Coordinates of C-alpha atoms and ligand atoms in Angstrom, one line a residue:
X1 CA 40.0 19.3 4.5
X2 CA 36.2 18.9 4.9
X3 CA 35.8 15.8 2.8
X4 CA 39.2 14.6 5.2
X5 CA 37.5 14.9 7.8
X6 CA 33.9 14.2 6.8
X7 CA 34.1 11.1 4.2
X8 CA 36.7 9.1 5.4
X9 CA 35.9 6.0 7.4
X10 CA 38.8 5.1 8.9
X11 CA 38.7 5.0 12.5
X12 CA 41.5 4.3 14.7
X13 CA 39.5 4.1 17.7
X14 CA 40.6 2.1 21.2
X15 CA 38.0 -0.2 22.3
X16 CA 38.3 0.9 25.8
X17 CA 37.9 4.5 25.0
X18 CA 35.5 4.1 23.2
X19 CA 33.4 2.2 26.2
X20 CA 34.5 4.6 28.6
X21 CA 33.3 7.6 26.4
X22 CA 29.7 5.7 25.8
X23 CA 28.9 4.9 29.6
X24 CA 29.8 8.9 29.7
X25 CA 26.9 9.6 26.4
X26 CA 24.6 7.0 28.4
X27 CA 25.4 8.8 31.5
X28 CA 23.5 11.8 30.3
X29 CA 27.2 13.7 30.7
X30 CA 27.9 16.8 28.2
X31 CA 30.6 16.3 25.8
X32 CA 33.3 19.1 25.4
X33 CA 35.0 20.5 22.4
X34 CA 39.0 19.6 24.1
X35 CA 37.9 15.9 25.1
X36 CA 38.4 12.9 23.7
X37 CA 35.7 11.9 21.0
X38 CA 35.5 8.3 18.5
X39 CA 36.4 10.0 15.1
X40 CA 32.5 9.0 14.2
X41 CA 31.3 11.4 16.5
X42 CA 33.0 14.4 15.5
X43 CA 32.4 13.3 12.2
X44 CA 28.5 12.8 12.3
X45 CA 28.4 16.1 14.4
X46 CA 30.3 18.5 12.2
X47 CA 27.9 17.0 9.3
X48 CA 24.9 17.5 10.9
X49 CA 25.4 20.9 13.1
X50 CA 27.1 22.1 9.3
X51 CA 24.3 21.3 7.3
X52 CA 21.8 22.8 10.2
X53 CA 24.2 25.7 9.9
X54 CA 24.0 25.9 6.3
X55 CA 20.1 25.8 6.1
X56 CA 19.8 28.7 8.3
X57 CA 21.6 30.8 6.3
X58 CA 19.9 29.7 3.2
X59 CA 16.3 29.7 5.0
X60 CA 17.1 33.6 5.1
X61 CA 16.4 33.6 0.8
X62 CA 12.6 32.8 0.4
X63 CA 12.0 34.7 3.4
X64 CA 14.2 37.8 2.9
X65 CA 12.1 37.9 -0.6
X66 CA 9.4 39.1 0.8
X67 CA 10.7 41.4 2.8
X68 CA 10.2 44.6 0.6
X69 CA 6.6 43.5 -0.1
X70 CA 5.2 42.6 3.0
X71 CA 1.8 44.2 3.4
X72 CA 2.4 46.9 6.5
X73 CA 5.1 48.5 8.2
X74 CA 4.4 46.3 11.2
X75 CA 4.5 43.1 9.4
X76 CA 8.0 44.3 7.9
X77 CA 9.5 44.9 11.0
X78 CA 8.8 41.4 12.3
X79 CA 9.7 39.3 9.1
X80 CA 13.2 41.6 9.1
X81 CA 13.7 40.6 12.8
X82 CA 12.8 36.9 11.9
X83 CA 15.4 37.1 8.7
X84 CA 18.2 38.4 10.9
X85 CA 17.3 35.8 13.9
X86 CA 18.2 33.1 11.3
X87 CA 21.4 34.6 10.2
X88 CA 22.1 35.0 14.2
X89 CA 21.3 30.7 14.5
X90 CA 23.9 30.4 11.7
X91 CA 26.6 32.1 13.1
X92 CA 25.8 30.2 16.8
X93 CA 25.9 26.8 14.9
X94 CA 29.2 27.7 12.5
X95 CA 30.7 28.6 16.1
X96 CA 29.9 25.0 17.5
X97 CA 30.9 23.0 14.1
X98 CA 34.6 25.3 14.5
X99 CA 34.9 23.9 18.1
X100 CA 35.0 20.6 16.4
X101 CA 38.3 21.4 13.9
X102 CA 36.0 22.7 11.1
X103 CA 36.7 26.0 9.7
X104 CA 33.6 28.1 8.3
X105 CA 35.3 28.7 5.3
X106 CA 35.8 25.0 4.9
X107 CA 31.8 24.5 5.6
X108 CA 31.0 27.2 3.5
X109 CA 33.0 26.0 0.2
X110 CA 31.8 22.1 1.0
X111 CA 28.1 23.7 0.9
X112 CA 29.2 25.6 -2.7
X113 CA 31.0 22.8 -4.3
X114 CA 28.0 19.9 -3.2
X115 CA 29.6 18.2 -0.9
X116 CA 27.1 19.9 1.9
X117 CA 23.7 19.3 2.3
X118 CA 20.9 22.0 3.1
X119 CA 17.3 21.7 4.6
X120 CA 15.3 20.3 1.9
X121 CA 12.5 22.7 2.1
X122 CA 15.0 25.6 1.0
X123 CA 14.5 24.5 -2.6
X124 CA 10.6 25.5 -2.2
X125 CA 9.6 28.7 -3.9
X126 CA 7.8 31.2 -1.6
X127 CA 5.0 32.5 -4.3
X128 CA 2.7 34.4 -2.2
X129 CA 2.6 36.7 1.0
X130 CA 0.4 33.8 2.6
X131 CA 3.6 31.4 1.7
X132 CA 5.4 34.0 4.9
X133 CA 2.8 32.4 7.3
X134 CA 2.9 29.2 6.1
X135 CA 6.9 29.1 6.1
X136 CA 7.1 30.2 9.9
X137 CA 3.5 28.0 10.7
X138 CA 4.8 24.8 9.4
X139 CA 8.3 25.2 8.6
X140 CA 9.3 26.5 11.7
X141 CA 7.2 24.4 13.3
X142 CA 8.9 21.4 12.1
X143 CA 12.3 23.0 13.3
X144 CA 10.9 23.4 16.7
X145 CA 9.6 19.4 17.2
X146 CA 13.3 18.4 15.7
X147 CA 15.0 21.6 17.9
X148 CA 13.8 21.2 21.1
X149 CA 14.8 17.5 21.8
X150 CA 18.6 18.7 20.3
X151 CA 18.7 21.0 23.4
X152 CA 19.7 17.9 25.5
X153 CA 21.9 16.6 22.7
X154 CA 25.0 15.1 23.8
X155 CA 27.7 18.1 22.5
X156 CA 27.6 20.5 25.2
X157 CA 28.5 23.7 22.4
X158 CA 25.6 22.2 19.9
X159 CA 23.2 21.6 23.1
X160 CA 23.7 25.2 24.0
X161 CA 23.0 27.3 20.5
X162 CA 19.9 24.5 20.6
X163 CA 18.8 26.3 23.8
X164 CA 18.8 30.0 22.3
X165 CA 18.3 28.9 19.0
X166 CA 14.8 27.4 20.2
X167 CA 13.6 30.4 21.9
X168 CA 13.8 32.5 19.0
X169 CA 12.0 29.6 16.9
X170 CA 9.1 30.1 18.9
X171 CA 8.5 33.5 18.5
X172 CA 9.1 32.2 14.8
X173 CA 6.1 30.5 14.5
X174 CA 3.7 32.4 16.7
X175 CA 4.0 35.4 13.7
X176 CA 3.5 32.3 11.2
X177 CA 0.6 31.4 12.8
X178 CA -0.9 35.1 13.3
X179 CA -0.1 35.6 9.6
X180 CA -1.7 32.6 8.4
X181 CA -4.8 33.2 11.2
X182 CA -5.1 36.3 9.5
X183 CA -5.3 35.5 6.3
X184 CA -7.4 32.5 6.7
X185 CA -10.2 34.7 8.3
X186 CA -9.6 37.4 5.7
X187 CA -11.5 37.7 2.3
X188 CA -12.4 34.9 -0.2
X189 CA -9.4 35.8 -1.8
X190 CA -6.8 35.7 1.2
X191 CA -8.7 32.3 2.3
X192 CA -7.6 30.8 -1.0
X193 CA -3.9 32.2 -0.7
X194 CA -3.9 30.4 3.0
X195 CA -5.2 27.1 1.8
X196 CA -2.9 27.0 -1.2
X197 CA 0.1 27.8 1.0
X198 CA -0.7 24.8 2.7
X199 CA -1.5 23.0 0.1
X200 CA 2.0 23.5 -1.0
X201 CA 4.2 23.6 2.3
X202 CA 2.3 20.5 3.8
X203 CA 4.4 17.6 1.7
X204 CA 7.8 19.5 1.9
X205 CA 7.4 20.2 5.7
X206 CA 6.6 16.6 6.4
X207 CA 10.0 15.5 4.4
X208 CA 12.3 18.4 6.8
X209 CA 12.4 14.9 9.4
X210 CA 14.6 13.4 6.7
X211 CA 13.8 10.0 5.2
X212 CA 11.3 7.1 6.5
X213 CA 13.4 5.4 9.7
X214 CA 13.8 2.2 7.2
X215 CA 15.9 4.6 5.0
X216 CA 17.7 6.8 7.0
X217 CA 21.4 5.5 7.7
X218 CA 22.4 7.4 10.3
X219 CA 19.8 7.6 13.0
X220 CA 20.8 4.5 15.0
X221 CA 24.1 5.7 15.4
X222 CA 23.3 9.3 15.6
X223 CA 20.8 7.9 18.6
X224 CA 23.4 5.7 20.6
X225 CA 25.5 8.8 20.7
X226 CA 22.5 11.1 21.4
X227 CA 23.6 14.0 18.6
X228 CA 20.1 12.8 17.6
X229 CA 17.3 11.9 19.9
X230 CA 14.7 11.0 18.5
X231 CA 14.1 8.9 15.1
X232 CA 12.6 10.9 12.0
X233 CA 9.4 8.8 11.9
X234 CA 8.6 9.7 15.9
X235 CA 9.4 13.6 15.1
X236 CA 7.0 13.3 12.0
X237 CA 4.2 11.6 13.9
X238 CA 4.6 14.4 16.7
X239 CA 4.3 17.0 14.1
X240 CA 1.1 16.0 12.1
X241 CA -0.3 15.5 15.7
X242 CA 0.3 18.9 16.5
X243 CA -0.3 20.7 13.1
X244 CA -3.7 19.4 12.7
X245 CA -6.0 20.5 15.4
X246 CA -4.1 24.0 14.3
X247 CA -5.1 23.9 10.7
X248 CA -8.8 22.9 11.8
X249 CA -8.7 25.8 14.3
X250 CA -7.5 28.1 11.8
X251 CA -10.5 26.8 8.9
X252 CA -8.1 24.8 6.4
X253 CA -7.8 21.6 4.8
X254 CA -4.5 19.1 5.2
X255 CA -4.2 18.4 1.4
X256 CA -4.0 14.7 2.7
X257 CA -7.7 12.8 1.9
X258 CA -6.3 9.6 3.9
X259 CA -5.7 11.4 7.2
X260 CA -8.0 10.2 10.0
X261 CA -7.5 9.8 13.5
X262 CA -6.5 6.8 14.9
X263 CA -7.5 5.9 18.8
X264 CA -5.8 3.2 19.5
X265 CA -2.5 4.2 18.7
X266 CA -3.2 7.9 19.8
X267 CA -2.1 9.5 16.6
X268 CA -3.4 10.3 13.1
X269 CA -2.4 8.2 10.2
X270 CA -1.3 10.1 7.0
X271 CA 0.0 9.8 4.2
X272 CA 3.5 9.8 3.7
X273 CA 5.7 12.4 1.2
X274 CA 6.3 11.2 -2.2
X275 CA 9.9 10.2 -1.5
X276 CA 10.9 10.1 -4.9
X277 CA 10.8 13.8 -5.2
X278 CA 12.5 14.3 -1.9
X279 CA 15.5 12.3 -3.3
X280 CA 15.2 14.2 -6.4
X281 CA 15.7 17.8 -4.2
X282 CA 18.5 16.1 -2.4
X283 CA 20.3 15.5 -5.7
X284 CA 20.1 19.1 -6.3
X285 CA 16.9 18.7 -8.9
X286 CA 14.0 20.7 -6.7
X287 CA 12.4 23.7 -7.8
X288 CA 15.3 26.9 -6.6
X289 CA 18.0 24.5 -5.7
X290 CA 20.1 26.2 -8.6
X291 CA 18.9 29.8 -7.5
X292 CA 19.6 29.0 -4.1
X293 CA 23.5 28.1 -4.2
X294 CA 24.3 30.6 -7.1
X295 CA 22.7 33.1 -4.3
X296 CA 25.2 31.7 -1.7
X297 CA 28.2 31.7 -4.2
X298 CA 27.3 35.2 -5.2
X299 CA 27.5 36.3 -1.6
X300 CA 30.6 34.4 -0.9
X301 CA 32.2 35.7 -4.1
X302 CA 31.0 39.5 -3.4
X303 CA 32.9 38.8 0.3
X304 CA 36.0 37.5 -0.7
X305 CA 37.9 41.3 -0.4
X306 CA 36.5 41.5 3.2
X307 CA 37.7 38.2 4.1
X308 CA 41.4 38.8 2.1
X309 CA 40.9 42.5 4.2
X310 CA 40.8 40.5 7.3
X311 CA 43.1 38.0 7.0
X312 CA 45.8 40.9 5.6
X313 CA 45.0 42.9 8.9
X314 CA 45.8 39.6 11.1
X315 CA 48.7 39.0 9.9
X316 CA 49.8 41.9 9.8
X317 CA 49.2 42.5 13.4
X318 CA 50.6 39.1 14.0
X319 CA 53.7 40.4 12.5
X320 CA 53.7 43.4 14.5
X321 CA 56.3 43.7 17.4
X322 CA 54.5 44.5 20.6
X323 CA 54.4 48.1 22.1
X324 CA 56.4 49.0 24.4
X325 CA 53.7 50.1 27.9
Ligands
BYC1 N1 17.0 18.0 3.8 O1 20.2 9.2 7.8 P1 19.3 10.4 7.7 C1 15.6 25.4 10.1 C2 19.9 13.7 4.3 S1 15.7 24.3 8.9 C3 18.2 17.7 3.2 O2 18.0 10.3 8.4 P2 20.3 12.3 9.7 C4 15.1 26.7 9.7 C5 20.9 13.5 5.5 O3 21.7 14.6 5.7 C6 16.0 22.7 9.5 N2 18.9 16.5 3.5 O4 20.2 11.7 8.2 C7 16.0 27.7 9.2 C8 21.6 12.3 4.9 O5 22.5 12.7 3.9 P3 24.1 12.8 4.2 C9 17.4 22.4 9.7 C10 18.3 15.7 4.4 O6 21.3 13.4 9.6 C11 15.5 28.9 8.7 C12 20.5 11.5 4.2 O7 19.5 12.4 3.9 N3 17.5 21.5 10.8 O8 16.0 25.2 11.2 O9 20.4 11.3 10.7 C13 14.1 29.2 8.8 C14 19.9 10.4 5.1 O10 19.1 10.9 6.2 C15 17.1 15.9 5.0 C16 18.4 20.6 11.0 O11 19.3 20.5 10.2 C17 16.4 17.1 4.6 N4 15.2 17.4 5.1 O12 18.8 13.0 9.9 C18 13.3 28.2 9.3 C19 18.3 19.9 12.3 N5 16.8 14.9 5.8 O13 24.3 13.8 5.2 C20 13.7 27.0 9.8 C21 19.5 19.0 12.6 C22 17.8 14.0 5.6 O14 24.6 11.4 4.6 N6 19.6 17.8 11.7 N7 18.7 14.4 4.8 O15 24.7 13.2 2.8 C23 18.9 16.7 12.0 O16 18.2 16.5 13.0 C24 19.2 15.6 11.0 O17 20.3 15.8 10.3 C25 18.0 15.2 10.1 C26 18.4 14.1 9.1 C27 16.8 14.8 10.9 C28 17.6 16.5 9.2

């Protein structure tokens, strides 16, 4: 069903509808689930707001492993508030793909048998406690840059979980930030576990945008129709702009010798992630990609009698004559 509705090309659009529903997109109107969409749309949409659904839920593993050793009571509470906020952003962004004729189950099976993609920076190990504020600093920064333009994306049910989806994300990397501020003026010890975590999240944060804009195929579409709104270079640019004045501020080195202001085009050059090994994770070859979906087929095996215990009840009360008032 997924791949039915995901891979095939075949469009049997009508020119005139499909003018009519672009002046609508270029109109800065909201697109509803009932009206009429090009096959392309709903296509591109139900890939993109799956696979952003699909992250979520797997974002919850390198962060729900540190749950049991996180250093006070305090800092517990918050990363297990953080955890469940992303399991919450799933369920909005499952709800928004189903508006498009998607079932979660058939999301959730595409995702298990590799016909789904998932945030890159999933397949990342999170080694140390410091790896916590470096996952909500950067990671969650990198969300929020590609998050809040999505808010005004052109499918009114993805444009809205954007909106609550973005608040939360905020508070998200505020307790990255106070963990990694923390730590970074901490002992000589915690210093180094702050620096390293960087050191390690800087590269896979940068690739989160996606490919360079000569390699990604679907951004000028994606753009004309507004589900994206911005291209993965701009988003990119924004973040380093933003991240660095924070990492001076908090003491640390960018791992990035050839990053230097540039005046004139208002902006720091950097170096750009070695996009071999992006492609590599994409294929399925990054560090916990194998840990990662055997976690999400364990749960989704472990589940299955709630899901038969639900359907049975359904129909069953489908099949039940009503009661007399
Ligand atoms: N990882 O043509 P392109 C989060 C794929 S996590 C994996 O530029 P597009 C959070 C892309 O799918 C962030 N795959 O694609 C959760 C395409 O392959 P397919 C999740 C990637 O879609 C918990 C191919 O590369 N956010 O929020 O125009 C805790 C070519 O790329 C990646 C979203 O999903 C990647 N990084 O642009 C903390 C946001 N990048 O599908 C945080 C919504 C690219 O043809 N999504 N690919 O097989 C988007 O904005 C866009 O989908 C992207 C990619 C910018 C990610």
């Amino acid at each position: 069903m997924y791949a039915q509705m995901v891979t095939s090309e075949a469009t049997q659009d009508d020119p005139e509808k499909l003018a009519a529903f672009q002046a609508r997109i270029d109109a800065g109107e909201k697109i509803e689930p009932k009206e009429w969409m090009p096959e392309g749309y709903r296509k591109t949409l139900i890939r993109q707001i799956g696979q952003h659904a699909h992250s979520e839920i797997v974002g919850q593993l390198p962060e729900g492993n540190w749950i049991t050793r996180a250093p006070t009571l305090e800092r517990k509470a918050i990363l297990l508030a953080k955890v469940q906020d992303e399991a919450g952003h799933g369920l909005y962004l499952y709800c928004a793909a189903e508006t498009l004729g998607v079932s979660r189950d058939e999301l959730t099976e595409a995702l298990l048998a590799g016909k789904m993609k998932y945030s890159s920076i999933f397949n990342y190990p999170t080694l140390t406690w410091a790896d916590i504020g470096a996952v909500g600093w950067l990671v969650d920064g990198a969300a929020i840059m590609n998050q809040v333009p999505l808010q005004r994306t052109s499918f009114g049910p993805y444009s809205r979980a954007m909106i609550r989806i973005c608040k939360e994300e905020s508070f998200h990397q505020r307790q990255g930030f106070d963990i990694m501020r923390k730590m970074a003026t901490g002992t000589d010890a915690q210093r180094h576990m702050a620096q390293d975590a960087l050191n390690r999240f800087w590269y896979p944060s940068l690739m989160m945008f996606g490919p360079s804009d000569k390699d990604s195929v679907h951004s000028a579409q994606s753009m004309r129709w507004k589900i994206k709104m911005n291209t993965n270079d701009e988003l990119r640019q924004k973040f380093v702009d933003q991240t660095v004045p924070q990492a001076e501020y908090l003491g640390l080195t960018v791992p990035d010798p050839d990053l230097r202001w540039n005046a004139e085009k208002g902006g720091y050059d950097f170096t750009e992630p070695d996009w071999s090994e992006f492609f590599e994770v994409l294929k399925g070859n990054g560090p916990c990609n194998a840990e990662r979906l055997a976690a999400r087929q364990k749960a989704w095996d472990d589940g299955a009698w709630v899901r038969g215990g639900l359907m049975a009840h359904a129909a069953k009360q489908a099949a039940a004559p009503v009661a007399a008032e």
